[in-house]
Coordinates of C-alpha atoms and ligand atoms in Angstrom, one line a residue:
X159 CA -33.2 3.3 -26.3
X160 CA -30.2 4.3 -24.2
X161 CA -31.2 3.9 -20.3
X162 CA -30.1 7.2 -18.4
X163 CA -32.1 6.7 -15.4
X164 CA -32.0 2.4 -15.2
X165 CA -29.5 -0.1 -15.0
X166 CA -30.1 -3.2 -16.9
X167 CA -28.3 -6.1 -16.5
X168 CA -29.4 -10.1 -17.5
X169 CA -28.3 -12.5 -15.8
X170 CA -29.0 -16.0 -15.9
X171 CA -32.4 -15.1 -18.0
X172 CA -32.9 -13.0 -14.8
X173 CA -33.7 -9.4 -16.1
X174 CA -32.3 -6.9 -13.0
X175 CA -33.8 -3.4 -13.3
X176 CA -31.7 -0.6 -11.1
X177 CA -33.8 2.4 -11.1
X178 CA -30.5 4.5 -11.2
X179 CA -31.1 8.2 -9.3
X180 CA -29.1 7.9 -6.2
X181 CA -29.1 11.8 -5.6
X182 CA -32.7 11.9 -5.7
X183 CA -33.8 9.0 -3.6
X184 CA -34.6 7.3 -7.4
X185 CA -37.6 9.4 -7.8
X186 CA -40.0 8.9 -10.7
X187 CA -39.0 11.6 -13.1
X188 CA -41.3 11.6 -16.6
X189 CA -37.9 9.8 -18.2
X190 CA -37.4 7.2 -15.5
X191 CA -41.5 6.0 -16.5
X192 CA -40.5 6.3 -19.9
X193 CA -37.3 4.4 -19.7
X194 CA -38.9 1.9 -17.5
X195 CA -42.1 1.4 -19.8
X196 CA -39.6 0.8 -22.8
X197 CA -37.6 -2.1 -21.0
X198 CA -40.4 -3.9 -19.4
X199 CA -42.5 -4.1 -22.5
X200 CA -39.5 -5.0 -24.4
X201 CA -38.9 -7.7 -22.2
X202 CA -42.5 -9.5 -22.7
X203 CA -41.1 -11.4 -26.1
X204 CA -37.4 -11.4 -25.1
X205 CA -36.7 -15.0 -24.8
X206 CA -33.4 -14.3 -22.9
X207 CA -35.7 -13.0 -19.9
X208 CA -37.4 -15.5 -18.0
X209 CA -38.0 -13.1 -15.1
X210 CA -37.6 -9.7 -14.0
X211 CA -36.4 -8.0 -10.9
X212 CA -36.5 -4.5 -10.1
X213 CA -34.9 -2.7 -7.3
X214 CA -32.9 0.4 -6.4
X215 CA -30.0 2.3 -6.6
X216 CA -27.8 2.5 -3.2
X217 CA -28.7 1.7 0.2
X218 CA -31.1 4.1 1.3
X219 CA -33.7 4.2 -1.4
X220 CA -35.7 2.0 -3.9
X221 CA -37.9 4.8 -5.1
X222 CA -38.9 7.8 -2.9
X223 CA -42.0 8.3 -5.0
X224 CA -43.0 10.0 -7.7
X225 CA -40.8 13.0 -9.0
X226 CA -42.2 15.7 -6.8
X227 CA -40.4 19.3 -8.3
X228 CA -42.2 17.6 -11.7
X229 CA -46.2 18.3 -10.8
X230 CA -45.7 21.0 -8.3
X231 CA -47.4 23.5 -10.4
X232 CA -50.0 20.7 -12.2
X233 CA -53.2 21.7 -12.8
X234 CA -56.2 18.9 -12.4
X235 CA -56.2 17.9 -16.0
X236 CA -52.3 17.2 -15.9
X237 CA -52.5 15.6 -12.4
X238 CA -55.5 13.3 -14.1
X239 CA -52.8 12.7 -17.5
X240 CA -50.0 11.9 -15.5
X241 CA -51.9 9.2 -13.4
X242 CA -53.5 7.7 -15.9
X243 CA -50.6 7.7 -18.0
X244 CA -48.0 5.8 -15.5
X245 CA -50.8 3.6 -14.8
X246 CA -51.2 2.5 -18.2
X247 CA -48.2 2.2 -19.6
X248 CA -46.2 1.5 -16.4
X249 CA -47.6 0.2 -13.6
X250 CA -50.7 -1.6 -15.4
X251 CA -48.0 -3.5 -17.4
X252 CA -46.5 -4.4 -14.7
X253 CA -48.8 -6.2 -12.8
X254 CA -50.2 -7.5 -16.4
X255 CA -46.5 -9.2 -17.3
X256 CA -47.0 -12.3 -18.4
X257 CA -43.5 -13.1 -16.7
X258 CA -42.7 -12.6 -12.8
X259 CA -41.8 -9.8 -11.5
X260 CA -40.2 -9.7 -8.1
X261 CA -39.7 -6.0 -6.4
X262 CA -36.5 -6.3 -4.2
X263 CA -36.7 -3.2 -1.8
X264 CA -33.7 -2.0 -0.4
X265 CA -34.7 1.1 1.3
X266 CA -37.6 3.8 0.8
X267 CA -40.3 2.9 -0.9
X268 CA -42.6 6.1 -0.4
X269 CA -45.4 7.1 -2.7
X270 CA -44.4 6.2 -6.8
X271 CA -41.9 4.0 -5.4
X272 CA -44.4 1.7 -3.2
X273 CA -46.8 1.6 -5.6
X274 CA -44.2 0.2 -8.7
X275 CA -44.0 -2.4 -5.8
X276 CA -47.1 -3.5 -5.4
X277 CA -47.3 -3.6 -9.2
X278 CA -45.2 -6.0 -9.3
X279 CA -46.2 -9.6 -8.9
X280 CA -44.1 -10.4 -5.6
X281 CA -42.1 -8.4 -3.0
X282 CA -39.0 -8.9 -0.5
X283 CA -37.6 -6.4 1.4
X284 CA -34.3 -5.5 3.0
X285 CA -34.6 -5.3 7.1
X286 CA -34.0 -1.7 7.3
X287 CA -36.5 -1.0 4.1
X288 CA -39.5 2.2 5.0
X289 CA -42.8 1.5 3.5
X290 CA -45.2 4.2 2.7
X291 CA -48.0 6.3 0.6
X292 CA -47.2 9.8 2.3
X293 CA -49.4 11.4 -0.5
X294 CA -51.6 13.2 1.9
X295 CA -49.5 15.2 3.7
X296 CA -48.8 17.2 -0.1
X297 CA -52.4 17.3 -0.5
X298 CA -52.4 14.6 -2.9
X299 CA -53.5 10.9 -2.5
X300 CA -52.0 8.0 -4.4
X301 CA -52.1 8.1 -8.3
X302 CA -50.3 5.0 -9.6
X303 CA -53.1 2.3 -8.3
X304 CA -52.1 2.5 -4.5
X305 CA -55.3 2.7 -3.2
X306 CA -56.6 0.1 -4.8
X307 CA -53.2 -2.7 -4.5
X308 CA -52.8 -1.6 -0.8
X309 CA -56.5 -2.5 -0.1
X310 CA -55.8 -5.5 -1.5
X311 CA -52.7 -6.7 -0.3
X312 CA -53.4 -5.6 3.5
X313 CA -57.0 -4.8 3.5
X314 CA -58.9 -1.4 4.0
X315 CA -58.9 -1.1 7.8
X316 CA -54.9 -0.9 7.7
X317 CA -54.6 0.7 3.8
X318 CA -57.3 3.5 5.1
X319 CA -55.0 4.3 8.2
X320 CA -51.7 4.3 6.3
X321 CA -52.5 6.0 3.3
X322 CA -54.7 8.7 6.0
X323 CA -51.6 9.1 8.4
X324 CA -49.3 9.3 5.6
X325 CA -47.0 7.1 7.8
X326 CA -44.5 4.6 7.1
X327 CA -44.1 1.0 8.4
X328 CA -41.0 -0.9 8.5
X329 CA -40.3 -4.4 6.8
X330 CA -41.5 -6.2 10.1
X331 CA -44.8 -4.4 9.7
X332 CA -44.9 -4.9 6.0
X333 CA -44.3 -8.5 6.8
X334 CA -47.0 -9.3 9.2
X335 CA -49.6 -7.3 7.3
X336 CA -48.7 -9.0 4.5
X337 CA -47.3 -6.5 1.9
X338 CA -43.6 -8.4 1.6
X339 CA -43.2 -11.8 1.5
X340 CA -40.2 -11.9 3.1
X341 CA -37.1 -10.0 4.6
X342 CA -33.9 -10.4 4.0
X343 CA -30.3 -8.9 5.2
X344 CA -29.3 -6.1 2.9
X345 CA -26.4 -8.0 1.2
X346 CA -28.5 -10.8 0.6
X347 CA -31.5 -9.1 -0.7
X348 CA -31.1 -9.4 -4.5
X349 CA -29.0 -12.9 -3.9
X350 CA -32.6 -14.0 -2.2
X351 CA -34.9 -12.5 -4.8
X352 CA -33.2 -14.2 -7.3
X353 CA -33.2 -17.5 -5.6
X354 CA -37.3 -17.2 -5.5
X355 CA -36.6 -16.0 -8.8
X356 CA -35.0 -19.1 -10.2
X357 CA -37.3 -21.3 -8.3
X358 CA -40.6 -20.4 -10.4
X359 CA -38.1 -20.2 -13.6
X360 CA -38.1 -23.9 -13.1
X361 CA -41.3 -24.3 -13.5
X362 CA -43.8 -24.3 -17.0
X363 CA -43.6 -20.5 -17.7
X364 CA -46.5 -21.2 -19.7
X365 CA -48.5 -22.0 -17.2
X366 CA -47.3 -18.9 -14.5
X367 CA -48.3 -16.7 -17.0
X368 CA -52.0 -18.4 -17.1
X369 CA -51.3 -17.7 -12.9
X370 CA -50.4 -14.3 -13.0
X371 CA -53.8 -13.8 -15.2
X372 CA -55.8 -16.1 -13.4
X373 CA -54.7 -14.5 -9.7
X374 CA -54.8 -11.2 -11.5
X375 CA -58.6 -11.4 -12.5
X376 CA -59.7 -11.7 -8.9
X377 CA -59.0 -8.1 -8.8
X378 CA -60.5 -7.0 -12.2
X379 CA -63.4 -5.2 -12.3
X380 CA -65.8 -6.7 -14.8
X381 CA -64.2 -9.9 -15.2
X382 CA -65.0 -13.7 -13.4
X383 CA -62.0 -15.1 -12.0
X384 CA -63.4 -18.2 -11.6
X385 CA -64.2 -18.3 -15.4
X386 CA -60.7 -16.6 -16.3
X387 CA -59.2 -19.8 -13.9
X388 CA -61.1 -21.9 -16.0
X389 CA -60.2 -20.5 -19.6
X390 CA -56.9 -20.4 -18.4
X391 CA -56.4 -24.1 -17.2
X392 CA -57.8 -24.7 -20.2
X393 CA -55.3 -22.8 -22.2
X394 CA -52.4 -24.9 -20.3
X395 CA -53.8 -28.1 -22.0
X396 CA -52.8 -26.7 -25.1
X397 CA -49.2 -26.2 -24.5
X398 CA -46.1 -28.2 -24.8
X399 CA -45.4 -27.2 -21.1
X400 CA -48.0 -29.4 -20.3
X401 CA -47.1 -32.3 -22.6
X402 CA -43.6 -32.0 -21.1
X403 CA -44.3 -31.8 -17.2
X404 CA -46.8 -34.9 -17.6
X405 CA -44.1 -36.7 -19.1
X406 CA -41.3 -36.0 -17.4
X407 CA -43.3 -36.5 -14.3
X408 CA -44.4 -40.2 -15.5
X409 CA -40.7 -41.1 -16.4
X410 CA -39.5 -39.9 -13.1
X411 CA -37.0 -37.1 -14.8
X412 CA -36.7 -33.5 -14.9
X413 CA -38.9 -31.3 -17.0
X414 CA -37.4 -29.2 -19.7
X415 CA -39.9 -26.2 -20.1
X416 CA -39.8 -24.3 -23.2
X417 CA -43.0 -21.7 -22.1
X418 CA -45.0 -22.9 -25.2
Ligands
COA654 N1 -39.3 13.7 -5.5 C1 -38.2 14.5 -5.9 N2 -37.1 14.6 -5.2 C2 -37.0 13.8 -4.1 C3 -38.1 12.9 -3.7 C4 -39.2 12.9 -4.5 N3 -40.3 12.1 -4.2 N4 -37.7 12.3 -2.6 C5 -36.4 12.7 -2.3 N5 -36.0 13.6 -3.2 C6 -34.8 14.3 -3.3 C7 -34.7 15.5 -2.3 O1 -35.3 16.6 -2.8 C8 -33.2 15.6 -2.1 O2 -32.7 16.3 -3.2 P1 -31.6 17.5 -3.1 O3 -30.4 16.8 -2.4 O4 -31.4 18.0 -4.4 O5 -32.3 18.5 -2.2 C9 -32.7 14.2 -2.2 O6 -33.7 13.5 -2.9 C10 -32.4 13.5 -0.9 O7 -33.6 13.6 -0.1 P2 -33.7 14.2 1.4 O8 -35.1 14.6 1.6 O9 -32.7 15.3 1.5 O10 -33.3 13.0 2.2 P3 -33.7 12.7 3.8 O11 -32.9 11.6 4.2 O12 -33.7 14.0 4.5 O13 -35.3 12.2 3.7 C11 -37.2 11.0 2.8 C12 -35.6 11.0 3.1 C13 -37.5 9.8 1.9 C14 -37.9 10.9 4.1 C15 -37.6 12.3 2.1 O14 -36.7 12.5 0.9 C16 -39.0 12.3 1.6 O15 -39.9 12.5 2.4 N6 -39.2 12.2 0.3 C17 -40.5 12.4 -0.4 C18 -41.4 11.2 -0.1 C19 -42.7 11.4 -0.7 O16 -43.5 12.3 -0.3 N7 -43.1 10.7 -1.7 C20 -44.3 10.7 -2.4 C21 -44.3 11.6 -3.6 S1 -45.9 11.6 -4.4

């Protein structure tokens, strides 16, 4: 697929997405989803990618939300499609990578754009970076799980007040309440990311994939986290990640992960 809307570029094993739509604040148009579903899923067996970062296009924007001249004439059975369908093959697979995922946000993230965030497994932000889900002043609320990840990353007192005053929060704010994990000068922002980045690529990807599912089920409906903790340590004792981190640890050397 040729990428009209993205800018991909590897380095390092480090995957860097660029959603690429300057003029529009890097809105979520229909092709940017469908553009961004194809390279994320592609990237789940791609051995060259150990990680992936996404981020934005220019200074002022990471994504200014969904595309909003696409839906203004939706009726409620497209408004329920296109939710469901960003969620699922988007944002769902996202959060469901079995690789990190780091959102670097340079600038607005409104809407769409905050909720591709909090899809992803871990966010930094630049100092200047505007955070918010102004769905409600359209006379829409959030479609692309941001009711449900704000709740959970700042709680519902505060996701209840943001997402009903529509308003934004800067980094500081998204710092303390705890929806960035850190802030970083604009130049340095996707230097940073990728520091973190290569940190946990040091360590058994096997086993931060059984993290990312075992941290993931304690906000699945239906499922035991406690029981997916324990399948999943389980699963580690099967790999050669484990062999290799046991042993490397016992001869006082440096593990060489291969993620199986
Ligand atoms: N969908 C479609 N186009 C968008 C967009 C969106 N979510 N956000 C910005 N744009 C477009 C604008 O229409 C404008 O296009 P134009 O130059 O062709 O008219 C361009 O991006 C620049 O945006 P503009 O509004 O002129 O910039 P600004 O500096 O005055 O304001 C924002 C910046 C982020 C405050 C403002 O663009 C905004 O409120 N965007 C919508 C945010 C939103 O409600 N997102 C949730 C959608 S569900």
């Amino acid at each position: 697929m040729n990428y009209s809307n993205l800018l991909i570029e590897n380095r390092e094993r480090i995957l860097y997405i660029t959603i690429n739509r300057e003029s529009k604040l890097n809105a979520l148009n229909k092709a940017t989803l469908a553009e961004l579903h194809d390279v994320i899923t592609g990237s789940t067996h791609d051995d060259e990618v150990g990680g992936l970062i996404i981020t934005g296009a220019g200074q002022k924007a990471f994504v200014a939300g969904a595309d909003i001249s696409e839906f203004a004439d939706f009726n409620a059975d497209e408004g329920r499609e296109l939710a469901r369908e960003g969620q699922i093959k988007v944002f769902d697979v996202i959060q469901n990578h079995s690789k990190p995922v780091i959102a670097a946000i340079n600038g607005f993230a409104l809407g769409g754009g905050l909720e591709l965030a909090m899809a992803c497994h871990i966010r930094v932000a630049a100092n200047g970076a505007k955070m918010g889900l102004p769905e409600v002043s359209l006379g829409l609320i959030p479609g692309y799980g941001g009711t449900q990840r704000l709740t959970e990353l700042i709680g519902k007192g505060r996701a209840m007040e943001m997402i009903m005053t529509a308003d934004m929060i800067n980094a500081e704010e998204a710092y303390r309440t705890g929806l960035v994990n850190h802030i970083f000068e604009f130049d340095e922002l996707l230097t940073k990311a990728a520091e973190l980045m290569k940190k946990i690529m040091t360590r058994s990807p096997f086993a931060v994939g059984c993290a990312i599912r075992a941290i993931n089920a304690a906000s699945t409906d239906g499922i035991d986290g406690y029981e997916t903790e324990i399948s999943e340590f389980s699963n580690c004792f099967g790999s050669e990640d484990f062999r290799e981190g046991v042993a490397a640890f016992l001869a006082k050397r440096k593990a060489e992960f291969t993620g199986r």
